[in-house]
Coordinates of C-alpha atoms in Angstrom, one line a residue:
Chain A
M534 CA 0.0 0.0 0.0
S535 CA 1.3 3.5 -0.9
E536 CA 2.7 5.8 1.7
T537 CA 5.5 8.3 2.3
A538 CA 7.4 7.0 5.2
S539 CA 9.3 10.3 5.7
T540 CA 6.2 12.4 6.3
R541 CA 4.6 10.0 8.8
P542 CA 4.9 10.8 12.5
P543 CA 5.7 8.0 15.0
L544 CA 2.8 6.5 16.9
S545 CA 2.0 9.1 19.6
P546 CA 0.5 7.5 22.6
T547 CA -2.7 8.9 24.2
P548 CA -3.6 7.8 27.7
R549 CA -5.6 4.9 26.4
S550 CA -3.0 3.8 23.8
S551 CA -0.1 4.0 26.3
L552 CA 1.3 0.7 27.5
T553 CA 1.1 0.3 31.3
R554 CA 2.5 -3.3 31.4
S555 CA 5.7 -4.7 29.9
K556 CA 6.6 -1.3 28.3
E557 CA 9.8 -2.7 27.0
R558 CA 7.7 -4.6 24.5
G559 CA 6.3 -1.4 23.0
R560 CA 7.1 -0.1 19.5
T561 CA 6.4 3.4 18.3
D562 CA 7.5 3.1 14.7
R563 CA 4.6 3.3 12.2
A564 CA 6.4 0.6 10.1
D565 CA 5.9 -1.8 13.0
L566 CA 2.2 -1.1 13.1
D567 CA 1.9 -1.5 9.3
A568 CA 3.8 -4.8 9.5
V569 CA 1.5 -6.2 12.2
L570 CA -1.6 -5.1 10.3
D571 CA -0.4 -6.3 6.9
A572 CA 0.4 -9.8 8.3
G573 CA -3.4 -10.3 8.6
P574 CA -5.7 -12.2 8.1
I575 CA -8.3 -11.0 10.6
C576 CA -8.8 -8.4 13.3
H577 CA -11.0 -8.4 16.4
L578 CA -13.3 -5.4 16.5
G579 CA -14.6 -4.2 19.8
V580 CA -17.7 -2.1 20.0
V581 CA -20.0 -1.1 22.8
L582 CA -23.5 -2.3 22.1
N583 CA -26.3 -1.5 24.6
G584 CA -23.8 -0.6 27.2
T585 CA -21.6 -3.7 27.1
P586 CA -18.6 -4.6 25.0
V587 CA -18.8 -7.0 22.0
V588 CA -15.7 -8.4 20.4
I589 CA -16.1 -9.9 16.9
P590 CA -13.6 -11.2 14.4
T591 CA -13.7 -9.6 11.0
I592 CA -11.6 -9.1 7.9
Y593 CA -10.0 -5.7 7.1
G594 CA -7.6 -3.9 4.9
R595 CA -5.0 -1.1 5.3
D596 CA -4.1 1.6 2.9
G597 CA -1.5 4.1 4.3
D598 CA -2.8 5.3 7.7
T599 CA -6.4 4.2 7.1
L600 CA -7.9 0.9 8.1
Y601 CA -11.0 -0.3 6.3
L602 CA -13.8 -2.6 7.6
H603 CA -16.9 -3.8 5.8
G604 CA -20.0 -5.8 6.4
S605 CA -23.7 -6.1 5.7
T606 CA -25.8 -3.0 6.1
G607 CA -27.8 -5.2 8.5
S608 CA -24.9 -5.8 10.9
G609 CA -25.8 -4.5 14.3
N610 CA -22.2 -4.6 15.4
L611 CA -21.0 -2.5 12.5
R612 CA -23.9 -0.1 13.0
A613 CA -22.8 0.2 16.7
A614 CA -19.2 0.9 15.4
M615 CA -20.5 4.0 13.8
T616 CA -21.9 5.5 16.9
G617 CA -18.8 5.8 19.0
D618 CA -15.2 4.8 19.4
V619 CA -14.1 1.3 18.7
S620 CA -11.0 -0.8 19.4
V621 CA -9.4 -3.0 16.8
S622 CA -6.8 -5.6 17.7
V623 CA -4.6 -7.7 15.4
T624 CA -2.4 -10.3 17.0
H625 CA 0.0 -12.9 15.6
V626 CA 1.3 -15.6 18.0
D627 CA 4.8 -16.6 17.1
G628 CA 5.6 -19.1 19.8
I629 CA 4.9 -20.6 23.2
V630 CA 7.6 -19.7 25.7
Y631 CA 8.4 -22.5 28.1
A632 CA 10.0 -21.3 31.3
R633 CA 11.4 -23.0 34.4
S634 CA 8.5 -21.6 36.5
A635 CA 4.8 -21.4 35.9
M636 CA 5.0 -17.6 36.5
H637 CA 7.3 -17.0 33.5
F638 CA 5.4 -19.0 30.9
S639 CA 4.7 -16.6 28.1
M640 CA 4.0 -16.3 24.4
N641 CA 6.0 -14.6 21.6
Y642 CA 3.7 -12.4 19.6
R643 CA 3.2 -9.2 17.6
S644 CA 0.1 -7.2 18.4
A645 CA -1.5 -3.9 17.5
V646 CA -4.3 -2.3 19.4
I647 CA -6.1 0.6 17.6
H648 CA -8.5 3.2 19.0
A649 CA -10.6 5.1 16.5
R650 CA -14.0 6.6 15.7
P651 CA -15.0 4.9 12.4
I652 CA -16.7 6.9 9.7
E653 CA -19.0 5.4 7.1
L654 CA -17.8 5.9 3.5
T655 CA -20.5 7.2 1.2
D656 CA -18.5 8.2 -1.9
P657 CA -18.8 5.3 -4.5
A658 CA -15.2 5.5 -5.6
E659 CA -13.9 5.5 -2.0
R660 CA -16.2 2.6 -1.2
L661 CA -15.0 0.6 -4.1
H662 CA -11.4 1.4 -3.3
A663 CA -11.9 0.2 0.3
L664 CA -13.4 -3.1 -0.8
H665 CA -10.5 -3.5 -3.3
V666 CA -8.1 -3.0 -0.3
I667 CA -10.0 -5.5 1.9
V668 CA -10.2 -8.2 -0.8
E669 CA -6.5 -7.7 -1.7
H670 CA -5.6 -8.0 2.0
A671 CA -7.3 -11.3 2.3
A672 CA -6.4 -12.6 -1.2
P673 CA -3.5 -10.6 -2.9
G674 CA -3.9 -10.6 -6.6
A675 CA -7.5 -11.7 -6.6
W676 CA -9.4 -8.4 -7.2
D677 CA -8.5 -8.1 -10.9
A678 CA -9.3 -11.7 -11.5
V679 CA -12.9 -11.7 -10.3
R680 CA -16.2 -9.8 -10.9
S681 CA -16.4 -6.4 -9.2
P682 CA -19.3 -5.6 -6.9
N683 CA -22.4 -4.6 -8.8
K684 CA -24.9 -1.8 -7.7
K685 CA -27.0 -4.2 -5.7
E686 CA -24.1 -5.7 -3.9
M687 CA -22.6 -2.2 -3.1
A688 CA -26.0 -1.1 -1.7
A689 CA -26.0 -4.0 0.7
T690 CA -22.5 -3.3 1.9
L691 CA -21.5 -1.0 4.8
V692 CA -17.9 0.3 4.5
L693 CA -16.1 1.9 7.4
A694 CA -12.8 3.8 7.5
L695 CA -10.7 4.2 10.7
D696 CA -7.8 6.5 11.1
L697 CA -4.6 4.8 12.3
T698 CA -3.4 7.7 14.5
E699 CA -4.1 6.3 17.9
A700 CA -2.5 2.8 18.2
S701 CA -0.1 0.8 20.2
V702 CA 2.2 -2.0 19.0
K703 CA 3.6 -4.6 21.3
M704 CA 6.0 -7.5 20.5
R705 CA 7.7 -10.2 22.5
T706 CA 10.5 -12.2 21.0
G707 CA 13.2 -14.6 22.4
G708 CA 13.4 -17.1 25.1
P709 CA 12.1 -17.3 28.7
R710 CA 13.3 -14.7 31.3
D711 CA 13.7 -17.1 34.2
E712 CA 14.6 -16.3 37.8
P713 CA 18.3 -16.9 38.5
D714 CA 17.5 -19.4 41.2
D715 CA 15.4 -21.5 38.8
I716 CA 18.2 -21.4 36.2
A717 CA 20.7 -22.4 38.8
A718 CA 18.5 -25.2 40.0
G719 CA 18.6 -26.8 36.5
G720 CA 16.7 -29.9 35.5
V721 CA 13.9 -28.2 33.6
W722 CA 13.8 -27.7 29.8
A723 CA 13.2 -24.1 28.8
G724 CA 12.9 -22.6 25.4
V725 CA 10.4 -21.6 22.7
L726 CA 8.1 -23.7 20.6
P727 CA 7.7 -21.6 17.5
M728 CA 4.3 -21.3 15.9
R729 CA 3.3 -20.0 12.5
Q730 CA 0.4 -20.0 10.1
V731 CA 0.8 -22.0 6.9
F732 CA -1.3 -22.3 3.7
D733 CA -1.9 -25.8 2.5
A734 CA -2.7 -27.0 -1.0
P735 CA -5.7 -25.1 -2.6
I736 CA -9.0 -27.0 -2.8
P737 CA -10.9 -26.3 -6.0
A738 CA -14.6 -25.5 -5.6
D739 CA -17.0 -28.5 -6.3
D740 CA -18.5 -26.6 -9.1
L741 CA -15.3 -25.5 -10.7
D742 CA -14.7 -26.3 -14.4
P743 CA -11.7 -28.7 -14.2
G744 CA -10.1 -26.9 -17.1
I745 CA -9.4 -23.9 -14.9
E746 CA -5.9 -24.0 -13.3
I747 CA -5.0 -22.6 -9.9
P748 CA -3.7 -19.1 -10.6
A749 CA -0.2 -18.1 -9.5
H750 CA -1.6 -15.5 -6.9
V751 CA -3.2 -18.5 -5.1
L752 CA -0.5 -21.1 -5.6
N753 CA 2.3 -18.8 -4.7
R754 CA 0.9 -18.4 -1.2
C755 CA 1.2 -22.1 -0.3
T756 CA 3.8 -22.7 2.4
A757 CA 3.2 -26.4 2.5
A758 CA 5.8 -28.8 1.3
P759 CA 5.7 -29.2 -2.5
S760 CA 4.8 -32.8 -2.2
A761 CA 1.5 -31.7 -0.5
L762 CA 0.5 -30.1 -3.8
Q763 CA 0.8 -33.3 -5.9
P764 CA -2.7 -34.7 -5.4
L765 CA -4.1 -31.8 -7.3
Chain B
M442 CA -11.0 -30.7 31.3
S443 CA -13.7 -32.5 33.3
E444 CA -17.3 -32.0 32.7
T445 CA -20.5 -34.0 32.5
A446 CA -21.9 -33.5 29.0
S447 CA -25.3 -35.0 29.8
T448 CA -26.1 -32.3 32.4
R449 CA -25.0 -29.3 30.4
P450 CA -27.7 -27.3 28.6
P451 CA -27.2 -26.1 25.1
L452 CA -26.0 -22.5 24.5
S453 CA -29.1 -20.4 25.1
P454 CA -29.0 -17.2 23.2
T455 CA -29.7 -13.9 24.9
P456 CA -30.3 -10.8 22.7
R457 CA -26.6 -9.9 22.7
S458 CA -25.4 -13.5 22.0
S459 CA -28.0 -14.1 19.2
L460 CA -26.6 -14.1 15.7
T461 CA -28.2 -11.5 13.5
R462 CA -26.1 -12.3 10.4
S463 CA -25.4 -15.6 8.6
K464 CA -27.4 -17.5 11.2
E465 CA -26.8 -20.8 9.3
R466 CA -23.3 -20.6 10.6
G467 CA -24.4 -20.7 14.2
R468 CA -23.9 -23.6 16.6
T469 CA -25.7 -24.2 19.9
D470 CA -24.0 -27.3 21.1
R471 CA -21.7 -26.7 24.1
A472 CA -19.2 -29.2 22.7
D473 CA -18.7 -26.8 19.8
L474 CA -17.9 -23.9 22.2
D475 CA -15.5 -26.2 24.1
A476 CA -13.8 -27.2 20.9
V477 CA -13.3 -23.6 19.7
L478 CA -12.0 -22.5 23.1
D479 CA -9.7 -25.5 23.6
A480 CA -8.0 -25.0 20.2
G481 CA -6.5 -21.8 21.7
P482 CA -3.9 -20.3 21.9
I483 CA -5.2 -16.8 22.8
C484 CA -8.4 -14.9 23.1
H485 CA -9.2 -11.2 22.6
L486 CA -10.7 -9.6 25.7
G487 CA -12.9 -6.6 25.2
V488 CA -13.5 -4.3 28.2
V489 CA -14.9 -0.8 28.5
L490 CA -12.3 1.6 29.9
N491 CA -13.1 5.2 30.5
G492 CA -16.2 4.8 28.3
T493 CA -14.6 3.3 25.3
P494 CA -13.9 -0.2 24.3
V495 CA -10.4 -1.7 24.5
V496 CA -9.6 -5.1 22.9
I497 CA -6.5 -6.9 24.0
P498 CA -5.0 -10.3 23.3
T499 CA -4.4 -12.5 26.3
I500 CA -4.0 -16.1 27.2
Y501 CA -6.7 -18.1 29.0
G502 CA -7.8 -21.5 30.0
R503 CA -11.1 -23.4 30.3
D504 CA -12.4 -25.9 32.9
G505 CA -15.9 -27.1 32.3
D506 CA -18.1 -24.0 31.9
T507 CA -15.6 -21.6 33.4
L508 CA -13.0 -19.5 31.5
Y509 CA -10.0 -18.2 33.4
L510 CA -8.0 -15.1 32.7
H511 CA -5.0 -13.8 34.5
G512 CA -2.6 -10.9 34.5
S513 CA -0.7 -8.6 36.7
T514 CA -2.5 -6.9 39.6
G515 CA -1.3 -3.7 37.9
S516 CA -3.1 -4.3 34.7
G517 CA -5.6 -1.5 34.1
N518 CA -7.5 -3.6 31.5
L519 CA -8.0 -6.5 33.8
R520 CA -9.0 -4.1 36.6
A521 CA -11.6 -2.7 34.1
A522 CA -12.8 -6.2 33.4
M523 CA -13.8 -6.5 37.0
T524 CA -16.1 -3.5 37.0
G525 CA -18.6 -4.6 34.3
D526 CA -19.4 -7.1 31.6
V527 CA -16.7 -8.1 29.1
S528 CA -16.7 -9.9 25.8
V529 CA -14.1 -12.6 25.0
S530 CA -13.6 -13.8 21.5
V531 CA -11.6 -16.8 20.2
T532 CA -11.2 -17.2 16.5
H533 CA -9.4 -19.8 14.3
V534 CA -9.1 -19.0 10.6
D535 CA -9.1 -22.2 8.6
G536 CA -8.9 -20.9 5.1
I537 CA -9.4 -18.1 2.5
V538 CA -12.4 -18.7 0.3
Y539 CA -11.8 -17.5 -3.2
A540 CA -15.0 -16.7 -5.1
R541 CA -15.8 -15.7 -8.7
S542 CA -17.0 -12.3 -7.4
A543 CA -15.4 -9.9 -4.9
M544 CA -18.7 -9.9 -3.0
H545 CA -18.4 -13.6 -2.1
F546 CA -14.8 -13.7 -0.9
S547 CA -14.9 -15.1 2.6
M548 CA -13.0 -17.0 5.2
N549 CA -13.5 -20.4 6.7
Y550 CA -13.3 -20.1 10.5
R551 CA -14.4 -21.2 13.9
S552 CA -15.2 -18.5 16.4
A553 CA -16.7 -18.1 19.8
V554 CA -17.9 -14.8 21.4
I555 CA -18.6 -14.9 25.1
H556 CA -20.4 -12.3 27.3
A557 CA -19.8 -12.4 31.0
R558 CA -19.2 -10.5 34.2
P559 CA -15.8 -11.7 35.5
I560 CA -15.3 -12.3 39.1
E561 CA -11.9 -12.1 40.9
L562 CA -10.8 -15.3 42.5
T563 CA -9.6 -14.9 46.0
D564 CA -9.4 -18.4 47.4
P565 CA -5.8 -19.6 47.2
A566 CA -6.7 -23.1 46.0
E567 CA -9.0 -21.8 43.3
R568 CA -6.4 -19.3 42.2
L569 CA -3.8 -22.0 41.9
H570 CA -6.2 -24.2 40.0
A571 CA -7.0 -21.4 37.6
L572 CA -3.3 -20.8 36.9
H573 CA -2.8 -24.5 36.4
V574 CA -5.6 -24.6 33.8
I575 CA -4.2 -21.5 32.0
V576 CA -0.6 -22.9 31.8
E577 CA -1.8 -26.3 30.7
H578 CA -3.9 -24.6 28.0
A579 CA -0.9 -22.9 26.6
A580 CA 1.5 -25.7 27.3
P581 CA -0.1 -29.1 28.0
G582 CA 2.0 -31.2 30.3
A583 CA 4.2 -28.4 31.5
W584 CA 2.6 -27.6 34.9
D585 CA 4.0 -30.6 36.7
A586 CA 7.5 -30.1 35.1
V587 CA 8.1 -26.6 36.4
R588 CA 8.2 -24.7 39.7
S589 CA 4.8 -23.7 41.0
P590 CA 4.1 -20.0 41.7
N591 CA 5.4 -18.9 45.1
K592 CA 3.6 -16.5 47.5
K593 CA 5.1 -13.4 46.1
E594 CA 4.2 -14.4 42.5
M595 CA 0.7 -15.3 43.5
A596 CA 0.3 -11.9 45.3
A597 CA 1.3 -10.1 42.0
T598 CA -1.3 -12.1 40.0
L599 CA -4.9 -11.2 39.3
V600 CA -7.0 -14.2 38.4
L601 CA -10.5 -13.8 36.9
A602 CA -13.2 -16.4 36.3
L603 CA -15.9 -16.0 33.7
D604 CA -19.0 -18.1 33.4
L605 CA -19.5 -19.7 29.9
T606 CA -23.3 -19.5 29.9
E607 CA -23.8 -16.6 27.5
A608 CA -21.9 -17.4 24.3
S609 CA -22.3 -17.8 20.6
V610 CA -20.4 -20.1 18.3
K611 CA -20.1 -19.5 14.5
M612 CA -18.3 -21.6 11.9
R613 CA -17.9 -21.5 8.2
T614 CA -16.7 -24.4 6.2
G615 CA -16.6 -25.4 2.5
G616 CA -16.2 -23.7 -0.8
P617 CA -17.5 -20.4 -2.2
R618 CA -21.2 -19.8 -2.6
D619 CA -21.1 -18.0 -5.9
E620 CA -23.9 -16.5 -8.0
P621 CA -25.3 -18.9 -10.7
D622 CA -24.4 -16.3 -13.4
D623 CA -20.8 -16.1 -12.2
I624 CA -20.5 -19.9 -12.2
A625 CA -22.0 -20.1 -15.7
A626 CA -19.7 -17.4 -17.0
G627 CA -16.7 -19.6 -16.0
G628 CA -13.1 -18.6 -16.5
V629 CA -12.4 -17.7 -12.8
W630 CA -10.7 -20.1 -10.4
A631 CA -12.7 -20.6 -7.2
G632 CA -11.9 -22.6 -4.1
V633 CA -10.4 -22.6 -0.7
L634 CA -6.8 -22.0 0.4
P635 CA -6.6 -23.8 3.7
M636 CA -4.8 -22.3 6.6
R637 CA -3.5 -23.8 9.8
Q638 CA -1.2 -23.1 12.7
V639 CA 1.8 -25.3 13.0
F640 CA 4.5 -25.7 15.6
D641 CA 8.1 -25.8 14.4
A642 CA 11.1 -27.3 16.0
P643 CA 11.6 -26.2 19.6
I644 CA 14.4 -23.7 20.3
P645 CA 16.2 -24.3 23.6
A646 CA 16.8 -21.3 25.8
D647 CA 20.3 -19.7 25.5
D648 CA 20.9 -20.5 29.2
L649 CA 19.8 -24.1 29.0
D650 CA 22.1 -26.8 30.3
P651 CA 22.8 -28.7 27.0
G652 CA 22.3 -32.0 28.9
I653 CA 18.5 -31.4 29.3
E654 CA 16.5 -33.0 26.5
I655 CA 13.4 -31.6 25.0
P656 CA 10.5 -33.3 26.9
A657 CA 7.9 -35.3 25.1
H658 CA 5.1 -32.8 26.0
V659 CA 6.9 -30.2 24.0
L660 CA 8.3 -32.4 21.2
N661 CA 5.0 -34.1 20.6
R662 CA 3.3 -30.8 19.7
C663 CA 5.6 -30.2 16.7
T664 CA 3.7 -30.4 13.4
A665 CA 6.7 -29.6 11.3
A666 CA 8.2 -32.2 9.1
P667 CA 10.6 -34.5 11.0
S668 CA 13.6 -33.3 9.0
A669 CA 13.0 -29.8 10.5
L670 CA 13.8 -31.3 13.9
Q671 CA 17.2 -32.6 12.8
P672 CA 19.3 -29.4 13.5
L673 CA 18.7 -29.8 17.2

């Protein structure tokens, strides 16, 4: 997504976006926020509905310092998102940290927490751009290969934009931070069990014309061993 | 985790836990909720802090119809969680659904959204049990292998319990649901790109005595190809 890094200010914490715990894990570079958001695939959107919080998973896309969300015009949660501030969180778990004591078990992760007041997009070109960004976030290279939304589909879709000004980014990497006494005592394995998300071999739709090959923009995402692709 | 399936009622929807969109994706069996929660590793906790929602990633554990959360006694977000209702969401993305039209792009997923009023645990035995459940959720088999929390560590830890009565479970599986016209038009690949989380070869801590072998409860979780384990 296009942006001019040199003109973008660092993430400036407000009281609610300031870290109060494990501050050494904080990042203030916008590039870190971008990287966490771009690693997708979903975010968790928190809204206040009838006085209580509701957290729902949803897909999104980012273009520069704007985050886009979309959904049905009938979605109560998205409607609620337009009436006040929301929080959007994106988290990637990179590993389980095994320590010598229960207290120091942890996870390695990259996370972003955003605070914003969403606005509903009404301009047709802006709305189409946002949907383009959302689809390309979930499925890079797909937008140009498929049918664009028609008038009826656009009318049924609510598109929201959030400004990425108020956000915090937190990361943990590396091994356990054990107590010196526990390290000296020995006898307990400690380390990290790395985790990552992989894509397996694509599964063609039941109603797909068998003459249509898997396009490169899908096939190139597969992280599974090449042999796993053979059955296709 | 122990439970008596026969005595457990199905998930009974309240207004805020009732699905308003894509109701065909809903599940009301408690076993489905349990399965989504037990697949871990993290949840997203939504609280209302100073009038606006905050969504943060955190680890958790489940025992029967109780969800446990923990954190530092200094955590403002956990403190906020004790003053009102919260929402906890656990989501697993199983695949990207490629459709013939932008409108029908989707994801396959399993998600649970819980609404509850957390209570702080104060009984020492209950608190220890909750931490046991949380550690075993993140690292099955680890609790008995490591040092238990001491008094000082317990005093610094806030432990919350949430009742799993009010929850909704939603799942999407299978291929794209395309418009008949788009299927008839042909020419566009459609299907699912499956996703899953894998564990790679464990990385021993820098300060680990090289004589300590990786325990079975860690090694058995690895989903990476056996060859990936060789370098150790």
